[in-house]
XYZ file of C-alpha atoms in Angstrom:
480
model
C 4.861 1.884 16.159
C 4.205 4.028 16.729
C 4.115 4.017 17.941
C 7.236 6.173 20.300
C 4.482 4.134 21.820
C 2.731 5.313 24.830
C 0.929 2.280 26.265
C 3.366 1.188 28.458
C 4.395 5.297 29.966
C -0.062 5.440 30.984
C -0.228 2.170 32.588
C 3.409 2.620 34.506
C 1.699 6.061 35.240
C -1.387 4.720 36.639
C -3.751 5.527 33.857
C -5.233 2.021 33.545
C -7.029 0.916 30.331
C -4.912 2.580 27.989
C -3.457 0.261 24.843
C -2.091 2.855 23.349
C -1.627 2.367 19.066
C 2.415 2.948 19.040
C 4.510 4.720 15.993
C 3.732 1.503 13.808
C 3.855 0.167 10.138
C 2.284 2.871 8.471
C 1.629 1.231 5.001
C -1.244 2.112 3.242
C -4.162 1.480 1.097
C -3.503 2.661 -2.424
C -5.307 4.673 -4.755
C -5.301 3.120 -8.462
C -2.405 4.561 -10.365
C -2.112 6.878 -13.257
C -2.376 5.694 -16.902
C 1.188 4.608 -17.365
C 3.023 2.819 -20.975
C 5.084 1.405 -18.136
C 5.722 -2.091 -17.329
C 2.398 -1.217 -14.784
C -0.407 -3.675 -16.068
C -4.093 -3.775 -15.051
C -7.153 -6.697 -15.184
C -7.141 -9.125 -12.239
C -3.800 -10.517 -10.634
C -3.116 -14.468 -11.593
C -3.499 -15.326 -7.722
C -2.718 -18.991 -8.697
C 0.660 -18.121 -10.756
C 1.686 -15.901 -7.469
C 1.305 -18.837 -5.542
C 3.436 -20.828 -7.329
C 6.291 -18.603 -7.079
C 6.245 -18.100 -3.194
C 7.938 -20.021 -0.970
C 5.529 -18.974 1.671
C 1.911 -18.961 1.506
C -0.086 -16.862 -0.077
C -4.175 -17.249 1.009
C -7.099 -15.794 -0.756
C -10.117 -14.573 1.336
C -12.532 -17.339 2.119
C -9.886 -19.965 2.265
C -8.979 -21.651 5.442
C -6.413 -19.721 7.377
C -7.478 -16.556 5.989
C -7.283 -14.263 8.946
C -6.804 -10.632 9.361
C -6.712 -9.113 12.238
C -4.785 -5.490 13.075
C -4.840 -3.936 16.598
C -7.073 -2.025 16.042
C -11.080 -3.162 15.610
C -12.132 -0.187 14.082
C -10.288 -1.247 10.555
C -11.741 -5.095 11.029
C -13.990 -4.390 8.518
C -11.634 -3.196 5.855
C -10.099 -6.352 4.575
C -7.590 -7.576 1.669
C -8.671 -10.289 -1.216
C -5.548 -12.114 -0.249
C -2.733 -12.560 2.039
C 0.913 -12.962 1.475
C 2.593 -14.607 4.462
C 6.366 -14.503 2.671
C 9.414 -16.048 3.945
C 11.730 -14.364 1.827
C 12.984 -11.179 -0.024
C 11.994 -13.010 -3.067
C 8.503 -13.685 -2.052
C 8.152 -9.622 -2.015
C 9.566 -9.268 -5.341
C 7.320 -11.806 -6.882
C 3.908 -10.145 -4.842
C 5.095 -6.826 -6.138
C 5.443 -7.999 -9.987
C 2.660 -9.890 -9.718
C -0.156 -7.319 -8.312
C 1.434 -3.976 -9.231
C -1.094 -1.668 -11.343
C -3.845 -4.502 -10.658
C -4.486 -4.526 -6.962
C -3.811 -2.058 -3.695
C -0.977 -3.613 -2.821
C 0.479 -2.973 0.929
C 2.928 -4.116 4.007
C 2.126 -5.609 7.373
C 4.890 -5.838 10.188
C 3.475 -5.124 13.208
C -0.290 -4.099 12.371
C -0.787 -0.926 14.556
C -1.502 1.563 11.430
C -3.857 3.905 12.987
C -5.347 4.329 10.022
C -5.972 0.933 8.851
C -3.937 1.168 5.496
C -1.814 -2.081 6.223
C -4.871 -3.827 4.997
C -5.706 -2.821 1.333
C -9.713 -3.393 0.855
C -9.458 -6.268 -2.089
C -5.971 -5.968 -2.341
C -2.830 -7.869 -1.378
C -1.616 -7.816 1.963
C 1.964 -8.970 1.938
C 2.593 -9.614 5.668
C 6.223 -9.329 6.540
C 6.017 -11.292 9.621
C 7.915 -14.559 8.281
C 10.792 -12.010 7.899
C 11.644 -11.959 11.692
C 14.796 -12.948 12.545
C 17.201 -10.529 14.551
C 20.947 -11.780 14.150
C 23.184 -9.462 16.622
C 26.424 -8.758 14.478
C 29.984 -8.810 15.520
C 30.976 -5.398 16.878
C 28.166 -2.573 17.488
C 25.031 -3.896 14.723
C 22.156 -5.392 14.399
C 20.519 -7.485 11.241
C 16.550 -7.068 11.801
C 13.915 -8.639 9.795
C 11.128 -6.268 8.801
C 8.827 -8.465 10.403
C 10.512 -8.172 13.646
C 8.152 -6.760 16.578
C 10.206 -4.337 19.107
C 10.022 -6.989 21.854
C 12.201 -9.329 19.657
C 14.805 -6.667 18.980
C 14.965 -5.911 22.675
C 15.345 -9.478 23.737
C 18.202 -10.148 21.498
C 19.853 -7.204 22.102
C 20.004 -7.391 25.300
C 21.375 -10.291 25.593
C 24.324 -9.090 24.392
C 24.246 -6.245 26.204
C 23.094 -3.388 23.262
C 20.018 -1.653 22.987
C 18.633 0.293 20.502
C 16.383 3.426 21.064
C 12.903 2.289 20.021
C 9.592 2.733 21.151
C 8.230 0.989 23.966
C 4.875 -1.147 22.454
C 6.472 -4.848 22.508
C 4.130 -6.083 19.582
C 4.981 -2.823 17.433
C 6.864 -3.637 14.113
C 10.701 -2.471 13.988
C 9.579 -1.655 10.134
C 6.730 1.229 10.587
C 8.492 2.232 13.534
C 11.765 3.120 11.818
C 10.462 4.578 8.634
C 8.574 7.254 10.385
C 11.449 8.414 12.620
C 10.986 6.231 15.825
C 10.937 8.612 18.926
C 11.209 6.156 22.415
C 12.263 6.969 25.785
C 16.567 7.362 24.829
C 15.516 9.445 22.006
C 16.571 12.801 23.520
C 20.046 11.127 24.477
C 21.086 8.755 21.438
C 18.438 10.247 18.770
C 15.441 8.841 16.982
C 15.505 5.094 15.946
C 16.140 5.956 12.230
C 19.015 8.128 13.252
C 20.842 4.333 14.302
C 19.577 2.782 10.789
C 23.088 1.652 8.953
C 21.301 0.070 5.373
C 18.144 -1.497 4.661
C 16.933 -4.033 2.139
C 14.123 -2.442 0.053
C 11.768 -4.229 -2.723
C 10.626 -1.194 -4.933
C 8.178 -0.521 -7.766
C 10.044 -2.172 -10.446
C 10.705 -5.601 -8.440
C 13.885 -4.903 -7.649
C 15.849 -6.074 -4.767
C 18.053 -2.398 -3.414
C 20.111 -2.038 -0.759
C 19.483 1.566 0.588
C 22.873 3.098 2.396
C 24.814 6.460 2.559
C 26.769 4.820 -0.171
C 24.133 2.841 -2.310
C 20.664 4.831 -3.250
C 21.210 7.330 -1.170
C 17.698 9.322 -1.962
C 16.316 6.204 -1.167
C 18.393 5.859 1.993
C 17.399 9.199 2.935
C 13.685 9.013 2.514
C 13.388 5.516 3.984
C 14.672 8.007 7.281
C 11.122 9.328 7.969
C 9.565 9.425 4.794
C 6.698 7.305 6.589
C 5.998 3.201 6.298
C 4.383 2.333 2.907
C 6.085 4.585 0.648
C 9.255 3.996 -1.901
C 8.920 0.022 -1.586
C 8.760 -2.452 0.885
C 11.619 -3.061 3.351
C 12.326 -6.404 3.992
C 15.788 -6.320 6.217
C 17.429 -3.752 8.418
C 21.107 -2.905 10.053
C 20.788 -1.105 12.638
C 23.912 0.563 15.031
C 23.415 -0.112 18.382
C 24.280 1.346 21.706
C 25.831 -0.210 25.043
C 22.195 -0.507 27.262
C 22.462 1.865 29.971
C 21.461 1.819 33.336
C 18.410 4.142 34.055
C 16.897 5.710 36.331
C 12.149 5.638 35.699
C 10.051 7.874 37.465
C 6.063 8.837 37.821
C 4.277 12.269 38.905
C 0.927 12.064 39.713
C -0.975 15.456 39.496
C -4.923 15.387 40.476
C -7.832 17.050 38.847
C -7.631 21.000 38.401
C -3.777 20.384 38.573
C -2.870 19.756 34.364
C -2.622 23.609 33.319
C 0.220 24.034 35.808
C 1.789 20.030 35.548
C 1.643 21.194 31.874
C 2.663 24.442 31.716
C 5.988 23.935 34.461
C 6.590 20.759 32.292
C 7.663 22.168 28.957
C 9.606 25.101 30.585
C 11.465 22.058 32.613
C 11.242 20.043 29.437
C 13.423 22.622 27.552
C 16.022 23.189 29.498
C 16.942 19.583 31.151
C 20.106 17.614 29.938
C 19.921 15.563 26.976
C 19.649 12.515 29.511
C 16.287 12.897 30.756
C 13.679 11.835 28.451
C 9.722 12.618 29.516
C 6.781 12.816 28.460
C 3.027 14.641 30.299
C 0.010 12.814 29.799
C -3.466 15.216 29.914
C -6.284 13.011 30.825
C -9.890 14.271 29.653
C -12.620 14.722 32.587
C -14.620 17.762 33.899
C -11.172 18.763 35.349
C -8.892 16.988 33.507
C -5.889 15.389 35.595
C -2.055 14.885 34.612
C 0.666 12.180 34.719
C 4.149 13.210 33.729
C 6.607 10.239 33.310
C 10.007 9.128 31.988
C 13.579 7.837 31.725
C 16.961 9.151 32.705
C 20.467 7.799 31.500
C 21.922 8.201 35.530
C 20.813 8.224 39.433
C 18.394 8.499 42.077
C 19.923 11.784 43.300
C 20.663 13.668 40.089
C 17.138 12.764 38.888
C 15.256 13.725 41.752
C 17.205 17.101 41.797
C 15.854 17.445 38.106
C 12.071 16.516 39.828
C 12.085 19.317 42.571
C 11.786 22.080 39.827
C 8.288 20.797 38.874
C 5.508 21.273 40.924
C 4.670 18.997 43.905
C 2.796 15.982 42.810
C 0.114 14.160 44.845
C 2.499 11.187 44.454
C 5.965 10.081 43.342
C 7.359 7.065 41.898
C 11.320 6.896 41.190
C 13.429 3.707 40.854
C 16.793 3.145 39.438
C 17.148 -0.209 37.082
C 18.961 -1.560 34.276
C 17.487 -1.386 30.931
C 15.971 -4.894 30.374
C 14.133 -3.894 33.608
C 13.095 -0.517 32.042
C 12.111 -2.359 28.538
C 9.702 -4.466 31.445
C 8.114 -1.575 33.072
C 7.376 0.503 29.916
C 5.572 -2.060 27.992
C 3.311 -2.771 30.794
C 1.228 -5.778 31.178
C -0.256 -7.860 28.429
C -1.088 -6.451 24.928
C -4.871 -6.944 23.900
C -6.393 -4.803 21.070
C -7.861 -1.859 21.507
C -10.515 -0.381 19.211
C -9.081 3.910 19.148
C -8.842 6.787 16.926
C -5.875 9.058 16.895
C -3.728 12.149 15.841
C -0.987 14.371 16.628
C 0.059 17.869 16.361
C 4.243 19.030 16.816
C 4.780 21.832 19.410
C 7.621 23.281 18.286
C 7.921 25.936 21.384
C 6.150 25.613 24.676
C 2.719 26.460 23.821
C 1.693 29.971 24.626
C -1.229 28.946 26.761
C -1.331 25.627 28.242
C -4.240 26.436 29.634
C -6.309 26.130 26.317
C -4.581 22.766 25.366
C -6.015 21.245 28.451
C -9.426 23.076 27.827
C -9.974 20.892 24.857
C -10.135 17.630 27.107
C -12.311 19.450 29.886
C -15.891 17.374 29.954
C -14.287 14.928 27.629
C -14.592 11.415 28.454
C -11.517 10.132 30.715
C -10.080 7.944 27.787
C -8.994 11.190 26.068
C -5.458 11.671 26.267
C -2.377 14.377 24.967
C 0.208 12.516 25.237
C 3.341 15.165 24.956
C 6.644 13.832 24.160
C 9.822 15.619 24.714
C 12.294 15.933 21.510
C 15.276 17.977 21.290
C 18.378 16.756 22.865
C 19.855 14.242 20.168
C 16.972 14.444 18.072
C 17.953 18.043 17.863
C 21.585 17.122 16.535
C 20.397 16.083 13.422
C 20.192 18.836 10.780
C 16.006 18.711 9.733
C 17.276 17.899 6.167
C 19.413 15.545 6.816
C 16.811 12.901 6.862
C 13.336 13.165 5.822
C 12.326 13.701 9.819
C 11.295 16.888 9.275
C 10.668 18.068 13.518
C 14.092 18.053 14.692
C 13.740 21.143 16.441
C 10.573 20.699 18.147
C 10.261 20.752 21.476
C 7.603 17.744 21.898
C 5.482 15.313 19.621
C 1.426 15.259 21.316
C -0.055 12.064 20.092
C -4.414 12.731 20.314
C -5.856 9.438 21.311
C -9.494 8.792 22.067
C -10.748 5.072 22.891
C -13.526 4.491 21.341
C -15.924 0.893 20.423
C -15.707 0.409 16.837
C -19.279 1.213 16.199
C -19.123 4.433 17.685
C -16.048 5.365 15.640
C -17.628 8.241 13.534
C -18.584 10.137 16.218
C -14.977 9.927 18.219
C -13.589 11.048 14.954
C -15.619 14.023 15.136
C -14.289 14.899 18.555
C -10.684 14.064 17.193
C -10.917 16.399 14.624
C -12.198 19.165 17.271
C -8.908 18.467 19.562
C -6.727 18.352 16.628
C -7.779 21.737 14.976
C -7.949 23.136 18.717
C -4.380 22.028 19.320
C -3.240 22.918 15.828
C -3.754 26.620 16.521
C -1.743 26.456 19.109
C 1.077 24.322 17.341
C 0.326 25.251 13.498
C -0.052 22.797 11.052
C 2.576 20.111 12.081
C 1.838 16.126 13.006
C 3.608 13.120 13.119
C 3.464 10.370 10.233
C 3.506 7.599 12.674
C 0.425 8.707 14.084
C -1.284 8.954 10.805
C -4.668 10.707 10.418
C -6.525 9.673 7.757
C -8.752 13.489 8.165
C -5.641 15.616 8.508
C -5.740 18.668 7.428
C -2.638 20.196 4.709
C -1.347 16.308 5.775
C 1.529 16.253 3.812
C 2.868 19.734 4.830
C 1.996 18.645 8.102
C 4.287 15.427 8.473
C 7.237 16.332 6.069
C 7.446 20.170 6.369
C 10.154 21.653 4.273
C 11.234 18.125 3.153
C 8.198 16.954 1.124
C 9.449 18.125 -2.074
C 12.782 16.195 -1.923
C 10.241 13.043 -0.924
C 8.255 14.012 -3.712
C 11.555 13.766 -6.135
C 12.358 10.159 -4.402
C 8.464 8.860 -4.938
C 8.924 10.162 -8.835
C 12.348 7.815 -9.009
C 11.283 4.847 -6.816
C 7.592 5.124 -7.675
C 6.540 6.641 -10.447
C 3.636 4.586 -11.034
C 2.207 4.952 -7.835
C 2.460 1.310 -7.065
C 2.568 1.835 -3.210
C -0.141 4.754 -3.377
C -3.006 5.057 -0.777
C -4.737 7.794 0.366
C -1.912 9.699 2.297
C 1.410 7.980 0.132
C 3.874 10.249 -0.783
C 3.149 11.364 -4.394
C 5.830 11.670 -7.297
C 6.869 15.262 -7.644
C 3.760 16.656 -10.957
C-alpha cells in the first residue's frame, strides 16, 4: 500500500531486485452471504442494465479491453466476470445495487493486495481508478480520489508545499493504504496516514452515498481508520490534513554477512529510545549468513543524525545526505515500478525481541530474496490511544513485513516457507500482523490484525454490512 511500502528503503539500501508489494488496497474476494429477507437478492446480475446506468464503462470478460492485471503475477489467474471502470460516486452506488447478494463484489485502487482479493473470481471488479483527482484545498487539506496512487498525492502536494505521511510505493493506492493504517517514513513524527484522514466518502451495503467524519457516522469513521481496505463499503473520496513538507535528512548502513544478529539486535534498543524524528527501518536479507541493511528518514541535520548513527554498530558502509522532501519522495521510491510475482506476511513486535538471534536464524540458508523488513512505530503512532481508531498496534515497537520473491508457478512452495518464517517469528512476537500485509494462511487472523478492537469492528460490519455484501475470505464479519 502497503504497502508503508518497502521497495523504495531495499533498493536506496542496495538490495537490488526487490519490488516490494506496499500497504495497498486490501479489498477482497467475498464469500456468498447469509440467507437474508433483506433487500440482498441472488440469480445472475443484469450486466446489460448496469451498463446502462454507468457513466463509465463497465466490460465483461472476453470483451475487448477486458484487462486485469494486479502487481502481483501470482493472482493473474484469479480473475473477475466483469470490470467496472467508474467515473463517479454514482457509478459505485449503481455496481453495488446492482451485484450485491449475486456476485463477489470488490475495489481496485492501486492493485497491490497481497492476497489477490481486489479481483473477485467471477465477480465484479469495480476499479476506482477514474476516481483520481487530488484538489489541494485552501488552508492545510487535501481532497483525494480513491483512485489516486501515492505518487499523485505527492506531486500535488508538493507543489504547494504540504506533504502527507504515506508510504513510499509511487503506484500504491491512497485508498488501501489509508484504511489499513498507513505507516511511511514521517510516521513516527506526524503519525500513521489515517491518523491525518479529516472525512471520507463511503458507498456502503445499502447503496448509499455516507460521508464518514468525527461528526457524521462516526463508527463508520472510526473503522474506516484501520479496519482494513474492503470492508464497511467502498470509499470513493478522501480529506486528508496535511503537514508543511519538511526538510530531511536519508541515510543507509550497510552490515555484511554474519553481521544481522548484532545490526538487529543494537537496532531495536536504538530504535526505542531515539526522538520521535528519526524514522528507520532494518532489513534481514536471507543467505547462509544472512546480511543487514538498516535505513531511514530524519525530520533535521547532518550532524544531529549522524550523532544518532554512532550508537549503532560500525557498518561496512555509510550513506547520509540531507534533502528536501520532494527529493526524499525521489530516493525512496526508487527506480521504475515493474511487477513482481511475491508472497508475503507480517508479524508486530511489540518489545525488542528477546533473541534476535533466532529471528535472523529463520532466513539462514534461505534464498537471498527473503527479507524482514522491521519498521519502527512508536513516536506519533504511539500518541494515539489503540482504541481510538481501529489501528490496533499503537504501542508496538516495529511492524516486520515477511516477503519472499517467488515465480508464480512456484508459489505453493514459497508459501510453505512463508508460513515457516511467520510461525517462527510469531513466537517471538505472539500472534500480531498487519492488515495491509494481508495473509491469506494467517493463523487466529483476525485477532492478529485488530487485537482488542475486533469486536467494536465486528459491531460496525453488523450496521454497515449486515449482509455480508463486501465479504471475502478475511472481511470483517458482523458481530453473531
Amino acid at each position: 500500500m502497503d504497502r508503508v511500502d518497502r521497495r523504495g528503503f531495499l533498493k536506496v539500501a542496495g538490495i537490488a531486485g526487490l519490488g516490494a508489494l506496499a500497504a495497498c488496497s486490501t479489498t477482497g474476494t467475498p464469500v456468498p452471504p447469509p440467507p437474508s429477507t433483506s433487500s440482498v437478492s441472488s440469480g445472475p446480475p443484469d450486466w446489460a442494465a448496469l451498463r446502462s446506468r454507468m457513466s463509465g464503462q463497465l466490460v465483461l470478460a472476453g470483451e475487448d479491453g477486458f484487462a486485469y492485471q494486479g502487481f502481483n503475477p501470482v493472482w493473474d489467474a484469479q480473475k473477475p466476470a466483469a470490470i467496472a471502470k467508474v467515473t463517479s460516486a454514482a457509478d459505485v452506488q449503481a455496481c453495488v445495487s446492482a451485484v450485491r447478494g449475486r456476485v463477489a463484489l470488490a475495489a481496485r485502487s492501486g492493485g497491490h493486495s497481497y492476497a489477490g482479493y481486489s479481483s473477485p473470481s467471477g465477480g465484479l471488479q469495480v476499479d476506482v481508478r477514474g476516481l483520481a483527482d487530488v484538489e489541494v484545498l485552501p488552508g492545510d487539506q487535501v481532497r483525494v480520489g480513491s483512485g489516486a496512487a501515492l505518487s499523485a498525492v505527492s506531486k500535488a502536494l508538493l507543489a504547494s508545499g504540504r506533504c502527507l505521511p504515506t508510504g513510499t510505493c509511487p503506484s500504491v493506492g491512497v485508498a488501501g493504504l489509508t484504511l489499513g493504517g498507513g505507516i511511511g517514513v514521517l510516521s513516527r513524527k506526524y503519525g500513521l496516514t489515517c491518523d491525518h484522514l479529516v472525512s471520507a466518502q463511503v458507498v456502503t451495503a445499502d447503496g448509499q452515498l455516507r460521508t464518514a467524519s468525527a461528526a457524521e457516522e462516526p463508527d463508520l469513521f472510526w473503522a474506516l481508520r484501520g479496519g482494513g481496505g474492503g470492508n464497511f463499503g467502498i470509499v470513493t473520496e478522501f480529506v486528508f490534513a496535511t503537514l508543511p513538507a519538511p526538510d530531511v535528512t536519508v541515510f543507509s548502513l550497510s552490515y555484511p554477512a554474519g553481521a544481522a544478529t548484532d545490526a538487529l539486535g543494537a537496532w531495536q534498543t536504538w530504535i526505542a529510545q531515539a526522538p520521535p524524528e528519526l524514522w528507520s527501518n532494518v532489513v534481514v536479507r536471507g543467505g547462509a549468513q544472512p546480511s543487514a541493511k538498516i535505513g531511514g528518514c530524519f525530520v533535521g541535520g547532518v550532524g544531529a543524525l549522524a550523532s544518532l548513527l554512532n550508537s549503532l554498530p560500525a557498518p561496512e558502509s555509510r550513506f547520509i545526505q540531507p534533502q528536501t522532501y520532494a527529493e526524499a519522495v525521489q530516493y525512496f521510491a526508487g527506480g521504475p515500478i515493474a511487477r513482481e510475482s511475491a508472497v508475503a506476511s507480517s508479524r508486530v513486535a511489540r518489545d525488542p525481541l528477546s533473541s534476535p538471534e533466532k529471528a535472523v536464524d529463520l532466513l539462514a540458508g534461505q534464498s537471498d530474496e527473503t527479507y524482514l523488513i522491521f519498521d519502527g512505530l512508536r513516536g506519533a503512532v504511539a500518541d494515539v490511544a489503540p482504541d481510538a481508531t481501529a489501528f490496533p498496534h499503537r504501542t508496538a515497537l516495529a511492524n516486520v513485513q515477511i516477503y519472499l520473491k517467488t515465480p508464480p508457478e512456484a508459489a505453493d512452495d514459497a508459501r510453505t516457507k512463508l508460513a515457516a518464517i511467520r510461525d517462527g517469528l510469531g513466537a517471538l512476537t505472539g500472534d500480531t500482523g498487519y492488515v495491509n500485509y494481508i495473509d491469506p494462511q494467517m493463523p487466529r487472523w483476525a485477532e492478529a490484525y485488530y487485537g482488542g478492537n475486533l469486536p467494536r469492528l465486528h459491531t460496525a460490519a453488523a450496521k454497515y454490512d449486515p449482509d455480508r455484501v463486501f465479504g471475502f475470505a478475511q472481511s470483517v464479519t458482523p458481530d453473531q
